[in-house]
Amino acid sequence: MSFQINKLYYGDYGESKNGAADISTQQTNKAEWPLWEVFIRSKQGLDHKHVGSLHASDAAMAIENARDVYTRRMEGVSIWVVESKHIHASNPDEAEALYDPANDKAYRHPTFYDLPDEVKYM
Amino acid sequence: MEQDFEKIFQDKVDREIRIEPKDWMPEKYRQTLIRQISQHAHSEIIGMLPEGNWITRAPSLRRKAILLAKVQDEAGHGLYLYSAAETLGITRDQMYEQLHTGKAKYSSIFNYPTLSWADMGVIGWLVDGAAIMNQVPLCRTSFGPYARAMVRVCKEESFHQRQGFEILYVLSKGTEAQRRMAQDAINRWWWPSLMMFGPKDDESPNTIQSMKWKIKRFSNDELRQKFVDVCAEQVKVLGFTLPDKDLKWNEERGHYDFGEINWDEFWQVVQGNGPCNKERLDARKKAWEEGAWVRDAALAYANKKAKQKQAAA
Ligand SMILES: [Fe+2]
Ligand SMILES: [Fe+2]
Ligand SMILES: [Fe+2]
């Protein structure tokens, strides 16, 4: 299949203008600061939620940068950072095998049970 | 096998299920996104330069604080987008390299100079305004990290446009000289702003592919028309005019008609021959090169600390 994208986006002038064919994606530069994933608690009582990533030389700098990049408008009261290489993720290709068994266990949900209408507050 | 994956992928896109970085995707989809997201990121980063030019010369402390906050937001937008692109397997340094060597492009609008304070008003109103029109549909683009980054960006953009319009509104109530300055800025930025939507749509089958993948949801001309319609009304509030003698309400179409865009100028600027292309890239490269020792020192310090911690344990 071969085609060229001719719809252009903000700041994007098409493949012919930058040779997207040679976009290579091997990591080559060892001097690059490591990548960190950022999690933010938006307010007291809520869970930390993933918001994105950034580069920093160490954890302290990652937290400082996360404050500037992700909380300029009081979006958070607490920040977690984890170096991206330490994140282990489930494999999306196995999603079916992983979550399917939950599908046929409807009895785990309260609506599965037929009770007489007279029963209140349950 | 490949065929099956392709089918599952397209099926997800059709059902408005977002594609996430680890999901299977056609190689062409991945490359198109890398190109698009990184060039969008570069636009945010280079876009700081024309406005940065006026931070020290803003006419009041209020205006200076606002402009600083806006430019800082643009840095943030660049960073959200770089981080979204990195989920596709390209590194930050590779993207910088593509920018610095001129292989990657950024929005042509930032290759025009900012000559007066009124330019800060016009950039907010027209340039951020055009960016918003482009960006709002991208909040629903098919690739999850890009869509989420755009949601953050769009939330922040509306202050950018409003502060710009406010600058012009104040100037419109000012002296004759201030009104002249504002009208001159509008005259210089109007046509380049229309060019921000990109070339005229073409109807090749290739174009249809990117629509099918739901990376893009509206055509360039559709968005451009919408922008013209909105601005033609807003400019009346200011009591200024848009520099287009063909601009006229078309009752039948329910849209404004407008004049022919100078596409030759557009391609000249894209190809590097705009008034400020060299200046912008030079500024960017200088910052990168002169910051090298800071990046190295921070890394050396972090490595030393890590070793000390290990030795103590
Ligand atoms: Fe922008
Ligand atoms: Fe922005
Ligand atoms: Fe903006």
XYZ file of C-alpha atoms and ligand atoms in Angstrom:
438
model
C 0.000 0.000 0.000
C 1.485 3.327 -0.983
C 0.011 6.762 -0.569
C 0.896 10.241 0.381
C -0.886 12.329 2.956
C -1.974 15.592 1.433
C -4.006 16.973 4.281
C -1.779 19.344 6.123
C -1.863 20.257 9.744
C -0.766 23.157 11.833
C 2.944 23.461 11.119
C 2.976 20.432 8.894
C 3.668 20.752 5.181
C 3.555 17.198 4.031
C 5.979 14.397 3.447
C 7.623 15.831 0.391
C 8.902 18.654 2.544
C 10.718 16.663 5.155
C 11.344 13.175 3.887
C 9.333 11.365 6.527
C 10.564 8.139 4.992
C 13.797 8.442 6.914
C 12.240 9.076 10.287
C 14.178 6.459 12.187
C 13.316 5.620 15.714
C 16.364 3.975 17.224
C 17.708 5.412 20.419
C 21.195 6.650 19.646
C 21.977 9.513 21.974
C 23.300 8.510 25.383
C 23.524 12.116 26.572
C 19.759 12.549 26.553
C 18.213 13.053 29.985
C 16.056 10.080 30.970
C 12.309 10.112 30.402
C 9.932 10.292 33.394
C 6.212 9.583 33.593
C 4.267 12.165 35.573
C 1.244 11.460 37.810
C -0.739 14.234 39.437
C -3.279 14.310 42.263
C -5.608 17.075 41.151
C -7.094 17.543 44.599
C -6.930 16.066 48.049
C -8.860 12.804 48.238
C -8.430 11.828 44.568
C -6.018 9.335 43.015
C -2.879 10.347 41.172
C -3.515 10.265 37.446
C -1.074 9.931 34.565
C -0.718 13.234 32.690
C 2.268 12.767 30.393
C 6.023 12.575 30.478
C 9.095 14.773 30.491
C 12.876 14.641 30.528
C 14.990 15.394 33.603
C 18.407 14.405 34.863
C 17.109 13.171 38.229
C 13.933 12.783 40.285
C 14.170 16.179 41.977
C 14.443 17.932 38.631
C 11.632 15.795 37.225
C 9.305 17.011 39.995
C 10.299 20.631 39.474
C 9.795 20.372 35.727
C 6.478 18.587 36.225
C 5.293 21.508 38.335
C 6.139 23.960 35.536
C 4.855 21.863 32.664
C 1.745 20.231 34.112
C 0.495 22.455 36.964
C 0.651 26.050 35.749
C -3.002 26.546 36.688
C -3.218 24.744 40.001
C -4.033 21.431 38.353
C -2.419 19.523 41.194
C -1.642 19.261 44.885
C 0.783 16.344 44.640
C 3.146 15.001 41.981
C 4.611 11.526 41.451
C 7.352 10.880 38.928
C 8.601 7.460 37.830
C 11.383 6.859 35.376
C 9.638 5.492 32.290
C 11.912 2.468 32.018
C 10.508 1.209 35.343
C 6.915 1.064 34.093
C 5.728 -2.441 33.248
C 2.598 -2.644 31.164
C 0.185 -5.381 30.162
C 0.385 -6.413 26.538
C -2.550 -5.016 24.523
C -2.474 -8.080 22.232
C -3.319 -10.242 25.225
C -6.135 -7.983 26.365
C -8.768 -10.490 25.327
C -7.269 -13.386 27.252
C -6.622 -11.136 30.210
C -10.041 -9.541 30.599
C -12.391 -11.969 28.874
C -12.841 -14.332 31.828
C -14.465 -11.425 33.674
C -17.131 -11.231 30.967
C -19.015 -14.410 31.876
C -19.144 -13.679 35.603
C -22.219 -11.527 35.628
C -22.947 -12.803 39.132
C -20.258 -10.432 40.366
C -22.625 -7.572 39.740
C -25.534 -6.699 42.047
C -28.021 -6.489 39.160
C -27.611 -10.246 38.597
C -29.898 -11.035 41.538
C -33.689 -11.079 41.314
C -35.256 -9.930 44.542
C -38.936 -9.220 45.306
C -39.959 -5.553 45.039
C -40.903 -5.456 48.722
C -37.269 -5.560 49.713
C -36.172 -1.990 50.377
C -32.794 -0.433 50.935
C -30.708 -3.205 49.366
C -2.042 -11.805 9.550
C -1.057 -8.224 8.692
C -4.442 -7.950 6.960
C -6.264 -8.999 10.114
C -4.415 -6.449 12.216
C -5.206 -3.778 9.673
C -8.869 -4.682 9.819
C -8.999 -4.667 13.610
C -7.195 -1.348 13.626
C -9.570 0.294 11.148
C -12.530 -1.160 12.979
C -11.389 0.490 16.215
C -10.887 3.812 14.462
C -14.351 3.578 12.912
C -15.876 2.931 16.316
C -14.096 5.977 17.752
C -11.923 3.814 19.980
C -8.627 5.602 20.554
C -5.404 3.965 19.419
C -2.790 3.752 22.178
C 1.009 3.586 21.725
C 1.359 -0.146 22.300
C -1.559 -1.119 20.064
C -0.806 -2.464 16.620
C -0.931 0.274 13.991
C 0.038 0.512 10.313
C 3.608 1.736 9.955
C 2.389 4.555 7.732
C -0.035 5.717 10.412
C 2.792 5.811 12.941
C 5.078 7.791 10.667
C 2.372 10.231 9.675
C 1.661 10.891 13.334
C 5.320 11.312 14.237
C 5.672 13.853 11.476
C 2.511 15.698 12.329
C 2.892 15.779 16.099
C 6.565 16.719 16.049
C 5.998 19.504 13.547
C 3.166 20.784 15.672
C 5.516 20.696 18.684
C 8.191 22.577 16.750
C 5.587 25.234 15.870
C 4.829 25.817 19.542
C 8.525 26.110 20.388
C 9.523 28.372 17.481
C 6.280 30.268 18.072
C 7.729 31.601 21.315
C 10.368 33.613 19.467
C 8.287 36.317 17.732
C 6.428 37.073 20.967
C 9.489 36.697 23.178
C 10.771 39.638 21.171
C 8.304 41.948 22.999
C 8.430 40.690 26.590
C 10.992 43.262 27.731
C 9.208 46.031 25.851
C 5.623 45.371 26.906
C 3.974 48.722 27.713
C 3.003 47.895 31.310
C 3.731 45.427 34.077
C 0.291 43.892 33.534
C 0.964 43.318 29.853
C 4.427 41.964 30.582
C 3.117 39.422 33.099
C 0.409 38.314 30.642
C 2.817 37.964 27.731
C 5.275 36.001 29.870
C 2.511 33.631 30.953
C 1.376 33.161 27.375
C 4.842 32.420 26.059
C 5.397 29.992 28.932
C 2.160 28.225 27.939
C 3.497 27.819 24.393
C 6.609 26.141 25.805
C 4.294 23.825 27.716
C 2.333 23.035 24.543
C 5.562 22.108 22.802
C 6.483 19.807 25.675
C 3.084 18.047 25.832
C 3.373 17.377 22.118
C 6.971 16.188 22.134
C 6.043 13.761 24.873
C 3.074 12.488 22.825
C 5.361 11.960 19.807
C 7.873 10.074 21.930
C 5.264 7.418 22.708
C 5.576 6.446 19.012
C 9.237 5.566 19.359
C 11.124 8.658 18.260
C 13.435 10.354 20.778
C 13.380 13.991 21.797
C 16.890 14.561 20.520
C 16.018 13.095 17.139
C 13.132 15.527 16.840
C 15.357 18.454 17.802
C 17.858 17.344 15.241
C 15.203 17.249 12.515
C 14.188 20.783 13.468
C 17.718 22.147 13.647
C 18.795 20.632 10.341
C 15.701 22.003 8.629
C 14.369 18.545 7.853
C 11.256 19.093 9.935
C 9.082 22.129 9.375
C 7.041 24.354 11.667
C 4.127 26.679 11.000
C 5.109 29.230 8.337
C 3.445 32.026 10.307
C 6.372 32.255 12.730
C 8.717 33.324 9.971
C 7.213 36.796 9.923
C 8.668 39.619 12.053
C 6.944 41.293 15.011
C 7.455 44.979 14.290
C 5.215 46.772 16.795
C 3.419 46.180 20.077
C 0.165 45.835 18.136
C 1.616 42.663 16.632
C 1.194 41.036 20.067
C -2.504 41.805 19.854
C -2.857 40.504 16.314
C -0.896 37.339 17.015
C -3.179 36.510 19.933
C -6.331 37.293 17.995
C -5.514 35.868 14.547
C -2.607 33.460 14.963
C -3.815 31.817 18.156
C -7.327 32.088 16.761
C -6.356 30.140 13.638
C -4.427 27.653 15.776
C -7.525 27.066 17.905
C -9.646 26.335 14.822
C -7.060 23.772 13.768
C -6.623 22.302 17.211
C -10.141 21.878 18.556
C -10.978 19.028 16.108
C -7.650 17.413 17.020
C -8.947 16.818 20.560
C -10.858 13.909 18.963
C -8.043 12.639 16.782
C -7.645 8.866 16.721
C -4.299 8.582 18.523
C -4.862 8.755 22.296
C -1.749 10.610 23.505
C -2.136 13.248 20.780
C -5.819 13.758 21.552
C -5.108 14.114 25.275
C -2.290 16.587 24.676
C -4.610 18.647 22.492
C -7.256 18.767 25.214
C -4.722 20.379 27.536
C -3.547 22.750 24.808
C -7.048 23.870 23.867
C -7.958 24.599 27.479
C -5.070 27.046 27.630
C -5.445 28.647 24.219
C -8.583 30.639 24.823
C -6.819 33.028 27.200
C -4.212 33.586 24.476
C -6.778 34.729 21.975
C -8.703 36.879 24.433
C -5.635 38.733 25.701
C -4.709 39.494 22.080
C -8.130 40.827 21.227
C -8.061 42.920 24.386
C -4.759 44.522 23.351
C -6.345 45.509 20.019
C -9.543 46.673 21.670
C -7.583 49.022 23.935
C -5.594 50.327 20.968
C -8.813 50.859 19.010
C -9.959 53.249 21.731
C -6.603 55.025 21.780
C -4.966 57.831 19.843
C -4.887 58.151 16.072
C -1.308 56.820 16.075
C -2.309 53.784 18.136
C -5.186 53.007 15.796
C -2.880 53.299 12.808
C -0.398 50.937 14.457
C -3.111 48.357 15.102
C -4.527 48.558 11.568
C -1.023 48.189 10.139
C -0.453 45.052 12.210
C -3.755 43.557 11.024
C -2.802 44.334 7.420
C 0.502 42.508 7.752
C -0.793 39.412 9.587
C -4.150 38.748 7.910
C -2.969 36.873 4.833
C -0.247 34.838 6.571
C -2.903 33.823 9.127
C -5.120 32.472 6.351
C -2.147 30.522 5.046
C -1.838 28.791 8.438
C -4.642 26.437 7.389
C -2.387 25.025 4.703
C -2.806 24.665 0.956
C -6.129 24.243 -0.801
C -7.680 20.838 -0.366
C -7.041 18.315 -3.037
C -9.241 15.356 -3.703
C -6.664 12.635 -4.302
C -7.371 9.183 -2.886
C -4.352 9.664 -0.625
C -6.085 12.473 1.155
C -8.986 10.235 1.883
C -6.701 7.825 3.771
C -5.868 10.306 6.512
C -9.542 11.164 6.895
C -10.267 7.455 7.116
C -7.750 7.117 9.916
C -9.419 10.059 11.638
C -6.188 11.885 12.157
C -7.750 14.902 10.539
C -11.465 15.583 10.600
C -12.043 18.773 8.633
C -10.484 19.970 5.415
C -8.172 22.966 5.274
C -10.668 24.985 3.256
C -13.539 24.226 5.599
C -11.565 25.485 8.586
C -10.265 28.507 6.697
C -13.794 29.543 5.707
C -14.945 29.233 9.287
C -12.069 31.440 10.394
C -12.823 34.125 7.808
C -16.499 34.173 8.791
C -15.664 34.655 12.465
C -12.951 37.279 11.973
C -14.953 39.341 9.475
C -17.486 39.918 12.255
C -15.005 40.390 15.109
C -13.050 43.051 13.250
C -16.178 45.230 13.227
C -16.097 45.370 17.027
C -12.630 46.853 16.737
C -13.653 49.353 14.056
C -10.759 48.173 11.876
C -10.810 46.458 8.485
C -9.356 43.296 6.993
C -7.074 43.999 4.012
C -9.141 42.221 1.364
C -11.212 44.161 -1.144
C -13.003 40.961 -2.175
C -14.234 40.212 1.318
C -18.018 40.236 1.054
C -20.934 38.447 2.685
C -22.456 35.947 0.292
C -26.112 35.536 1.180
C -26.514 32.471 -0.976
C -23.597 30.531 0.459
C -24.141 31.820 3.987
C -20.426 32.597 4.137
C -18.036 35.433 3.423
C -16.362 35.368 0.026
C -12.723 36.339 0.168
C -9.822 37.068 -2.154
C -7.185 34.822 -3.634
C -4.335 33.760 -1.333
C -0.798 34.255 -2.597
C 0.306 30.614 -2.602
C 3.601 31.478 -4.123
C 4.480 33.457 -1.000
C 3.300 30.572 1.164
C 5.574 28.007 -0.507
C 8.472 30.429 -0.504
C 8.169 30.801 3.269
C 7.761 27.057 3.792
C 10.859 26.422 1.723
C 12.923 28.693 3.919
C 12.745 32.026 2.128
C 10.444 33.923 4.487
C 11.572 37.141 6.170
C 12.719 35.428 9.402
C 13.345 31.741 8.639
C 17.071 31.998 9.170
C 16.798 34.161 12.270
C 14.346 31.749 13.919
C 16.399 28.638 13.272
C 19.621 30.356 14.281
C 18.096 31.446 17.597
C 16.872 27.923 18.232
C 20.224 26.313 17.381
C 22.154 28.843 19.462
C 20.006 28.074 22.510
C 20.514 24.348 21.982
C 24.275 24.545 21.493
C 24.918 27.000 24.287
C 22.846 24.878 26.651
C 24.872 21.755 25.964
C 27.191 22.193 28.954
C 24.205 22.590 31.288
C 22.653 19.349 30.051
C 25.966 17.515 30.379
C 26.666 18.923 33.844
C 23.214 17.971 35.147
C 23.643 14.438 33.858
C 27.158 14.125 35.331
C 25.865 15.363 38.683
C 22.955 12.908 38.639
C 25.307 10.031 37.810
C 27.706 11.016 40.597
C 24.866 11.212 43.134
C 23.554 7.825 42.027
C 26.983 6.255 42.473
C 27.462 7.802 45.912
C 24.092 6.466 46.961
C 25.033 3.012 45.721
C 28.386 3.095 47.547
C 26.688 4.122 50.794
C 24.144 1.316 50.550
Fe -0.286 26.722 19.161
Fe 0.065 26.909 21.813
Fe -1.291 29.994 22.016
